[in-house]
Coordinates of C-alpha atoms in Angstrom, one line a residue:
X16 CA 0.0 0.0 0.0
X17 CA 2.9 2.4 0.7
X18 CA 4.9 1.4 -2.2
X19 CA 1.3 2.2 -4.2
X20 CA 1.1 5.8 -2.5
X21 CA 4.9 6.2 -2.9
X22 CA 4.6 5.7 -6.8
X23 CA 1.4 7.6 -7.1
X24 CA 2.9 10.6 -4.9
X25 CA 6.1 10.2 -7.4
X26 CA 3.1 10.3 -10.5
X27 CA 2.0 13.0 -8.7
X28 CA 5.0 15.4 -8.3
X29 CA 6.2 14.3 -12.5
X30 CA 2.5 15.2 -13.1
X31 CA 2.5 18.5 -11.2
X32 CA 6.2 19.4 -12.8
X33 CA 4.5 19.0 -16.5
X34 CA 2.5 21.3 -16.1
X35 CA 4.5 23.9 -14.5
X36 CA 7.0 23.8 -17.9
X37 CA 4.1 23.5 -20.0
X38 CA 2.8 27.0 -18.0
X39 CA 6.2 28.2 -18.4
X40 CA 6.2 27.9 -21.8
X41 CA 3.0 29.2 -22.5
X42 CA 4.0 32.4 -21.0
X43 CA 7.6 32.1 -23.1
X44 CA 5.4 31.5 -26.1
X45 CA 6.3 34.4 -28.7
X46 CA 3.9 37.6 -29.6
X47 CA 3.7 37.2 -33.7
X48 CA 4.5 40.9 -34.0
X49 CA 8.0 40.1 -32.0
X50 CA 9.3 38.5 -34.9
X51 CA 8.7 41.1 -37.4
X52 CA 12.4 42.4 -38.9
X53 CA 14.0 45.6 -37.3
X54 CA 16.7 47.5 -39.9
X55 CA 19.9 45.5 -39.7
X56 CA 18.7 42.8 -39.0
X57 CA 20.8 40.0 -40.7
X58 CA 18.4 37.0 -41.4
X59 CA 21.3 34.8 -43.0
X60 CA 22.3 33.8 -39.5
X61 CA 19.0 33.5 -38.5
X62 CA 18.4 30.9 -41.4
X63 CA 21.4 28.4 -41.1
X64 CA 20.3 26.6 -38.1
X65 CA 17.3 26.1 -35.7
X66 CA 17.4 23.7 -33.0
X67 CA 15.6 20.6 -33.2
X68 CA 13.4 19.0 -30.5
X69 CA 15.2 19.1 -27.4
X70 CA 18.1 20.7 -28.4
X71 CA 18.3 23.5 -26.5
X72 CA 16.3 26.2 -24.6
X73 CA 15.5 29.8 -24.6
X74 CA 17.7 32.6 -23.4
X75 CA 15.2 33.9 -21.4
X76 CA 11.4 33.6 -19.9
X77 CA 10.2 36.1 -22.5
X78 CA 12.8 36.0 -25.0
X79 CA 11.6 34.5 -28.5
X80 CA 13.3 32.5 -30.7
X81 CA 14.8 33.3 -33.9
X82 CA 12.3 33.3 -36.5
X83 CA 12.2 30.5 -39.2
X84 CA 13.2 32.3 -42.3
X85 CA 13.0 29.6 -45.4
X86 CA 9.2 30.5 -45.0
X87 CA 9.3 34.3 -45.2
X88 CA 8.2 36.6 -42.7
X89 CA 5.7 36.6 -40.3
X90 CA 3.2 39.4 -40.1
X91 CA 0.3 40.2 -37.4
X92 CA -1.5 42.3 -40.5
X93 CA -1.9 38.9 -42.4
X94 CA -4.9 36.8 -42.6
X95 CA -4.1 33.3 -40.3
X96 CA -3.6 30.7 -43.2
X97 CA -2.5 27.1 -43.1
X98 CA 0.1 26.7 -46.5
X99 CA 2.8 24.1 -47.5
X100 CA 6.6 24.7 -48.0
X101 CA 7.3 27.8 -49.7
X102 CA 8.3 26.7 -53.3
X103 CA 11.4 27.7 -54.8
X104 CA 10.8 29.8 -58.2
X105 CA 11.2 27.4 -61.4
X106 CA 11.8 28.4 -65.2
X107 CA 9.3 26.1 -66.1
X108 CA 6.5 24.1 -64.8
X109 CA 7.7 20.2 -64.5
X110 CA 3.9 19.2 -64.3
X111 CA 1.8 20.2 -67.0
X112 CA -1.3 21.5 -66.2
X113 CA -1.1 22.9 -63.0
X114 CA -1.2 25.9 -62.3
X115 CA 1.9 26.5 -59.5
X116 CA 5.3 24.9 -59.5
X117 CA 5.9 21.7 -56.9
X118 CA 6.8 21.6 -54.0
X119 CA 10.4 22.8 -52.9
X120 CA 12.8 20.2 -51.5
X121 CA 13.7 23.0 -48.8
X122 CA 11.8 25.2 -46.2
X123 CA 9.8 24.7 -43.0
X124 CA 6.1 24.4 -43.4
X125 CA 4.1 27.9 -42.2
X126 CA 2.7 26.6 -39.1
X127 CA 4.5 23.8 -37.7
X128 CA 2.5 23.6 -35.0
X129 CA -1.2 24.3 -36.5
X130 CA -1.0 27.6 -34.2
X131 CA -2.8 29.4 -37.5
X132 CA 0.0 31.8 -38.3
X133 CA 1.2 32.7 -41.0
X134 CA 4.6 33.2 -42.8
X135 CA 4.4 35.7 -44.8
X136 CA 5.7 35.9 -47.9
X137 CA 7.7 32.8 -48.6
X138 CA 11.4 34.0 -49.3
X139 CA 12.1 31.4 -51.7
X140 CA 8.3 31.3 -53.1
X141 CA 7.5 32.8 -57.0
X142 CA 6.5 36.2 -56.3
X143 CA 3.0 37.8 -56.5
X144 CA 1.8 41.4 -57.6
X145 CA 1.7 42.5 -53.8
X146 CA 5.3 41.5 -53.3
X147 CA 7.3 42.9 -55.9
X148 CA 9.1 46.2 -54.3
X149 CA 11.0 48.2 -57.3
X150 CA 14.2 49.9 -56.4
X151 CA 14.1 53.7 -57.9
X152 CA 17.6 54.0 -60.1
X153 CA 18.1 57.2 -61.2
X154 CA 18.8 57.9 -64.5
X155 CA 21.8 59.4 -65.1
X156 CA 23.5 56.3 -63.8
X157 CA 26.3 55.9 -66.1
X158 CA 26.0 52.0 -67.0
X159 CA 26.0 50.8 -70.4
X160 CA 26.3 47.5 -71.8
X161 CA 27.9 45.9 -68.9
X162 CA 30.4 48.1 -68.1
X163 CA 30.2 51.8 -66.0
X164 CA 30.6 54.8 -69.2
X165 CA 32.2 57.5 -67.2
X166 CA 31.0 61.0 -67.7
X167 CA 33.5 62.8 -70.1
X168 CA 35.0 66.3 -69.4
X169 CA 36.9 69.1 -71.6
X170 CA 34.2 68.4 -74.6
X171 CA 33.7 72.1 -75.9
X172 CA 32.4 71.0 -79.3
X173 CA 30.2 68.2 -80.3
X174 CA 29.4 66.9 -84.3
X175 CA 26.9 64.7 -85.3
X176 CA 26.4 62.3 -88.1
X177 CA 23.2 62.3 -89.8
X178 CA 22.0 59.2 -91.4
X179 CA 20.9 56.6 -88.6
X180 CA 22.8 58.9 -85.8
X181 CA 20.0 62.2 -86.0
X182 CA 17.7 60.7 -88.4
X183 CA 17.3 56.8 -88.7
X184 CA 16.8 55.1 -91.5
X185 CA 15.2 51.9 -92.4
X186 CA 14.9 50.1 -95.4
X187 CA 11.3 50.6 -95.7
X188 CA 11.6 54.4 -95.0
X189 CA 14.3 54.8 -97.8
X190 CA 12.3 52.5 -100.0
X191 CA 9.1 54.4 -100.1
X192 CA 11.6 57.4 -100.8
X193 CA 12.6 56.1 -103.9
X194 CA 9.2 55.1 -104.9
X195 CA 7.4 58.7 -104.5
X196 CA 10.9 59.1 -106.8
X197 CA 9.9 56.8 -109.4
X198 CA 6.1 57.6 -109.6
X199 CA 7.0 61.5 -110.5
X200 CA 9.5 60.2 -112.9
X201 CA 6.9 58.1 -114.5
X202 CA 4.1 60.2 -114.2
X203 CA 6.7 62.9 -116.0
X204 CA 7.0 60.9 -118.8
X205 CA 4.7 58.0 -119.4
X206 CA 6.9 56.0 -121.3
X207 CA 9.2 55.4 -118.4
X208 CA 8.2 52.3 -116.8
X209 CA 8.2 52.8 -112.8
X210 CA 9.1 49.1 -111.6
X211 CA 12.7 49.6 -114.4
X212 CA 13.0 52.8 -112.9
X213 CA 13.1 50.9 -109.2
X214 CA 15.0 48.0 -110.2
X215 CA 17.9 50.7 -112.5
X216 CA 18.1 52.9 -109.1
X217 CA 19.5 49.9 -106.9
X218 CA 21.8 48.8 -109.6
X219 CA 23.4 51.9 -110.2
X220 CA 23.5 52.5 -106.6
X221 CA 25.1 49.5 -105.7
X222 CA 28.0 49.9 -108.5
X223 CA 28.6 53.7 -106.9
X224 CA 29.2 52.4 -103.7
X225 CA 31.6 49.9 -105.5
X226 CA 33.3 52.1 -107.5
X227 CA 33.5 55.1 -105.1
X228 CA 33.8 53.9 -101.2
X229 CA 37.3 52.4 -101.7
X230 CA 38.8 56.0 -103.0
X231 CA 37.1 57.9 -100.1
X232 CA 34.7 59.3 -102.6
X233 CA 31.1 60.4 -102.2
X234 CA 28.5 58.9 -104.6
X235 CA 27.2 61.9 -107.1
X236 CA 23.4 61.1 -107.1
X237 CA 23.0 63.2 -110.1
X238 CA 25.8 60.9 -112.2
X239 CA 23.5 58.0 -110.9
X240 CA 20.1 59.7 -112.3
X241 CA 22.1 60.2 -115.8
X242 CA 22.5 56.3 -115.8
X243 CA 19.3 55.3 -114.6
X244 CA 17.5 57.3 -117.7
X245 CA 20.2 55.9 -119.7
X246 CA 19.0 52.7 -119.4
X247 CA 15.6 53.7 -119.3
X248 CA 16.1 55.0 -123.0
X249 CA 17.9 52.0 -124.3
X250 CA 21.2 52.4 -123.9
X251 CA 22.8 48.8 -122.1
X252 CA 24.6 49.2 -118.7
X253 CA 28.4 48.0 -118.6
X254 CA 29.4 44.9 -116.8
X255 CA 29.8 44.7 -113.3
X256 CA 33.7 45.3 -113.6
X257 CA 33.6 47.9 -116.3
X258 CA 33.1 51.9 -116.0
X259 CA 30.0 53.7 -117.4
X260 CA 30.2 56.4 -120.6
X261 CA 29.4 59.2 -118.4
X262 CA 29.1 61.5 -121.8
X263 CA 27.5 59.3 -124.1
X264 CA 25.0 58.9 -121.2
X265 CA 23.8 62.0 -120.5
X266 CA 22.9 62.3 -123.7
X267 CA 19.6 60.5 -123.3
X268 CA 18.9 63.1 -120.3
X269 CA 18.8 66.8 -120.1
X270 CA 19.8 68.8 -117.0
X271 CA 16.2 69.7 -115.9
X272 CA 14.9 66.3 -115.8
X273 CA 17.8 65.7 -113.7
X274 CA 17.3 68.8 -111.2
X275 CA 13.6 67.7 -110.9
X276 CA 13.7 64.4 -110.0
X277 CA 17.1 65.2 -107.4
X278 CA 14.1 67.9 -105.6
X279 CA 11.7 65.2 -106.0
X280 CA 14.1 62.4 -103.8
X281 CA 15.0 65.5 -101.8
X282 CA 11.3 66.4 -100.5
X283 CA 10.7 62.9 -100.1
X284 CA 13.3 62.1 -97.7
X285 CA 12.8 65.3 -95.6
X286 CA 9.0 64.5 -95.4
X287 CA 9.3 61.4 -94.5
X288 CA 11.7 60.2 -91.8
X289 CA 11.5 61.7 -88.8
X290 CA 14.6 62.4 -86.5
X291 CA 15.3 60.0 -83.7
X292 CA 13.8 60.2 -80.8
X293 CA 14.8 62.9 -78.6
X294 CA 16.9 64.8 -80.7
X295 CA 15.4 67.7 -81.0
X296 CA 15.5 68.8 -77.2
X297 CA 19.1 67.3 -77.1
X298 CA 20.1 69.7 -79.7
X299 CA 18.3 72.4 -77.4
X300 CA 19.9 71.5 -73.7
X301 CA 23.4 71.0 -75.8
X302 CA 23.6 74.4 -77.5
X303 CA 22.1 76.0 -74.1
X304 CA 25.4 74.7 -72.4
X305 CA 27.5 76.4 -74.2
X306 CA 29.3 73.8 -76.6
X307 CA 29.4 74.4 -80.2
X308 CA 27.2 72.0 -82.4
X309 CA 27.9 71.0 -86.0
X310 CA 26.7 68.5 -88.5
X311 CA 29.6 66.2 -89.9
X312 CA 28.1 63.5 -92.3
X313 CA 28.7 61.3 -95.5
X314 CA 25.9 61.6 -97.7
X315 CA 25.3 62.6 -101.6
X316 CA 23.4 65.3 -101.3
X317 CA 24.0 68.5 -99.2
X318 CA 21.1 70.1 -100.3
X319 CA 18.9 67.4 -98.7
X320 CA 20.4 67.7 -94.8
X321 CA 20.4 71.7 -95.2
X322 CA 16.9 71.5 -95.8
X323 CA 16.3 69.0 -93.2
X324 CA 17.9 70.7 -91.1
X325 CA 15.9 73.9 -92.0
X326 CA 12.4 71.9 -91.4
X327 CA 13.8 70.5 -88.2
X328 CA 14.2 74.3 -86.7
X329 CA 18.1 73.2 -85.7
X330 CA 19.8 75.4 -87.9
X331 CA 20.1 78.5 -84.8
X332 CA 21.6 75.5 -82.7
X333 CA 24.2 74.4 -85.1
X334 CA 27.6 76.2 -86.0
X335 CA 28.3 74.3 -89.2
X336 CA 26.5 71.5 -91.3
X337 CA 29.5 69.4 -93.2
X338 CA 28.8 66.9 -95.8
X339 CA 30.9 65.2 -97.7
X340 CA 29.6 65.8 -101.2
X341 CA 30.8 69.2 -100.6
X342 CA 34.3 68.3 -98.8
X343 CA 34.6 65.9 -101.6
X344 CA 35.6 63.0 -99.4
X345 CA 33.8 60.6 -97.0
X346 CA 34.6 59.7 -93.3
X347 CA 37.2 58.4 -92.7
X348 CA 39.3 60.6 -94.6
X349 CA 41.1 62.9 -92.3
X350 CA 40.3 66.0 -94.2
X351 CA 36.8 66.0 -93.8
X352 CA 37.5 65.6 -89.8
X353 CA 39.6 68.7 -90.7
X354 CA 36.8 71.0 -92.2
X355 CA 34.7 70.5 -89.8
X356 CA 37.2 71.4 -86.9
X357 CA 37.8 74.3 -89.5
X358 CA 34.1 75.0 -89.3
X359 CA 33.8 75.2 -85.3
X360 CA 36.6 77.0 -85.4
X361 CA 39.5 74.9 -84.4
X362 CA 38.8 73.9 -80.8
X363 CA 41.7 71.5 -79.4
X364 CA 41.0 68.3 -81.7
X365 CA 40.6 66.5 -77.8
X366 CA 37.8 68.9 -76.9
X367 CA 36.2 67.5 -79.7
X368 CA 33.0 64.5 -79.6
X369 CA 31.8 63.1 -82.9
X370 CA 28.8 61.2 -82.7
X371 CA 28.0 58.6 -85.1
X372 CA 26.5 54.9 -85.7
X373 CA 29.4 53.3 -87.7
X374 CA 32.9 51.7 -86.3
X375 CA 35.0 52.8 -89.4
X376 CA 33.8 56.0 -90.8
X377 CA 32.7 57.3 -87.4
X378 CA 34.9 55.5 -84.4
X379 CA 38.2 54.7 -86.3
X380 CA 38.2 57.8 -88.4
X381 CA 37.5 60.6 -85.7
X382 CA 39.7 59.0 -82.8
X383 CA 43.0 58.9 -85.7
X384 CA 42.6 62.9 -85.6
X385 CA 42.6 62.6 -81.6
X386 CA 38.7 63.1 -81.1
X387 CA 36.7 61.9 -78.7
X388 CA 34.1 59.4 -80.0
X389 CA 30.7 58.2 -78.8
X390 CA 29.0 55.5 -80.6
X391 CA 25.0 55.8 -80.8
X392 CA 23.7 51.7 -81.3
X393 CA 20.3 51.8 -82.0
X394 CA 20.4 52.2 -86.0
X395 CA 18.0 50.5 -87.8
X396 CA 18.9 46.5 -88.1
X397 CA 17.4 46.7 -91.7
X398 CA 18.9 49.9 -92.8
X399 CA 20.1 50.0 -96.4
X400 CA 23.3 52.8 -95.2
X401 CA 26.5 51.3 -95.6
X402 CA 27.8 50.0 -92.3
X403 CA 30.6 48.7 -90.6
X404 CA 31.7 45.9 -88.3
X405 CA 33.1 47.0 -84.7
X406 CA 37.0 46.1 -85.1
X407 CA 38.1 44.5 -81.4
X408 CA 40.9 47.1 -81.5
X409 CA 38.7 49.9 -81.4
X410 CA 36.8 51.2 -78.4
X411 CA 34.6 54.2 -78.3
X412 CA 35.0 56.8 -75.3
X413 CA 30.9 56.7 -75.0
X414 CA 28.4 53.5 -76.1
X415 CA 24.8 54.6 -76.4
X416 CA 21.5 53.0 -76.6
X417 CA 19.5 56.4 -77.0
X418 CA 20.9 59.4 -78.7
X419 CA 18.8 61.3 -76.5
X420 CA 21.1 60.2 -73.4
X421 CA 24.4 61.8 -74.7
X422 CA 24.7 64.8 -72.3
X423 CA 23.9 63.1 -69.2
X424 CA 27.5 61.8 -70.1
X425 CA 29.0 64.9 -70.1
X426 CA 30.6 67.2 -67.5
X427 CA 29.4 70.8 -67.4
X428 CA 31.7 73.1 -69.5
X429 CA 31.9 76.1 -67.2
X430 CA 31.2 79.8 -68.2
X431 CA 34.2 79.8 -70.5
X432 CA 32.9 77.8 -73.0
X433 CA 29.4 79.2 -72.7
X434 CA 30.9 82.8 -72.9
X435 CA 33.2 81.7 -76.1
X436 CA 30.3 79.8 -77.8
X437 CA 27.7 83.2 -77.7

């Protein structure tokens, strides 16, 4: 009878000691809003280990434990929820036809327990509308294409190619230029058939470039209309390898017919192909600061950017528009880099920034006069212009996306400059 009282006293006391530790713990038992993350807060040591079952004890009677990460965060402002491991974010969904990805081999359940709290949202879950944050970058930070562009200083003067650098052009843009050129040429004179006249313009065109690129020449568009009627009226072009009869050409043309159609190709272009985005104000904030603006392009016909430029209102913003049918040679060709330092009157050749779209007449030929270059990426992918492969010896001081970014590259010239330039 004793030894029955002595074990039930013994039942008693282990009976009576339970439930003063499962008291205790009820009062160490966390508030939900304890857990919610204070600023520097590092949550990598929080997540490598928690104790298992037994494995140690709270630092204190109100103290409560390091919050379970691999599930996200806890938060009083949620709605209670029972949910599964928090699944890790997948490319693609390995079982077709439902709607979420499976379940991650990592991460504690939300409520281990079934207390009905919630995790918050899962660290290592797909993310939802509501927890997407966006980090504000501002805008003039200097990062392009992988590496950081730094912000260039000294630049006093700034040129500016035209084709696919101010005004970008597509094949489908220069096509229907050329078309609106054949329809007046055929409504003109009926007996001109405008599909020949189309099919004679990209001929000749293509034999220029072959005949006149290697020697640093521009193409002459009018020497190009003069063979176009040519064959038109009968007379057979030379082979591929073989020069035209300039004279005995133009003698199935007359001067007039040629002026009309060159104002016809002319109005065209400048009607339609708009500048690239941007420009416009760039020009604007550029000339404002003080740095002296100038045009420096290859292209046949000079008349055709001075009246661009004219439509565009940037002529008060510009000191100089240089083309190469009036130089008489094409970028690369140092003596076109040489008018047009001529033209802004002959600022320090490294105070100097030429814009442009292509590696050899652009890059190469305005850092061998010891310019700075920038080099403006976002010309058309069609674009009918000639271009250029980039070279892995040459690198450009400034790579662009957007034209329009150009001066948030460039340190503010002072009031010397600014003074100079009015």
């Amino acid at each position: 009878m004793g030894s029955r009282r002595h074990r039930a006293g013994r039942s008693g006391r282990a009976g009576a000691c339970r439930r003063a530790i499962d008291a205790a713990g009820r009062l160490r038992r966390p508030d939900p809003r304890a857990d919610r993350p204070r600023a520097g807060h590092d949550h990598r040591l929080q997540d490598e280990r928690r104790a298992g079952d037994g494995e140690g004890s709270p630092a204190g009677a109100r103290i409560a434990p390091a919050p379970d990460l691999r599930d996200g965060l806890r938060g009083g402002h949620r709605t209670p929820t029972r949910r599964g491991r928090a699944p890790l974010p997948r490319h693609r969904r390995d079982r077709p036809g439902r709607g979420r990805p499976g379940p991650a081999r990592k991460g504690a359940p939300a409520d281990r327990r079934g207390r009905g709290r919630d995790a918050g949202a899962g660290l290592h879950r797909e993310a939802g509308p509501d927890d997407v944050r966006l980090l504000p970058v501002p805008r003039d930070l200097s990062v392009e294409r992988g590496h950081v562009t730094a912000t260039l200083a000294g630049i006093e003067s700034i040129t500016f190619d035209f084709g696919n650098t101010l005004v970008p052009v597509s094949r489908g843009a220069f096509r229907r230029v050329v078309e609106l050129t054949a329809s007046a040429v055929a409504r003109a004179d009926p007996s001109i058939d405008r599909e020949a006249f189309l099919i004679a313009w990209a001929e000749e065109r293509e034999r220029q470039f072959r005949e006149d690129v290697p020697a640093f020449r521009e193409v002459d568009l009018a020497e190009r209309l003069v063979r176009v009627f040519a064959r038109l009226r009968g007379m057979s072009p030379p082979p591929p390898d073989e020069a035209w009869d300039q004279a005995r050409a133009a003698e199935l043309s007359d001067a007039a017919e040629i002026e009309t159609t060159i104002e016809t190709y002319s109005h065209a272009f400048v009607e339609g192909l708009p500048p690239a985005p941007g420009v416009d104000d760039l020009l604007v904030r550029l000339a404002d600061g003080g740095r002296g603006l100038a045009i420096l392009s290859n292209w046949p016909l000079a008349a055709t950017v001075d009246r661009y430029v004219d439509a565009r209102g940037w002529r008060p913003f510009l000191r100089a528009v240089v083309i190469s049918q009036r130089v008489g040679v094409i970028k690369p060709h140092p003596a076109i880099f040489a008018a047009a330092r001529s033209a802004l009157g002959d600022p320090a050749p490294s105070a100097i920034l030429h814009v442009g779209d292509d590696w050899a007449a652009d890059v190469a030929g305005a850092a061998a006069v010891g310019w700075r270059t920038a080099w403006v990426s976002g010309r058309p992918a069609d674009t009918p212009l000639p271009t250029s492969d980039r070279p892995p010896s040459i690198r450009a001081d400034l790579e662009l996306d957007s034209i329009a970014d150009l001066d948030r590259h460039l340190a503010w010239v002072g009031p010397r400059v600014a003074e100079r330039s009015g």
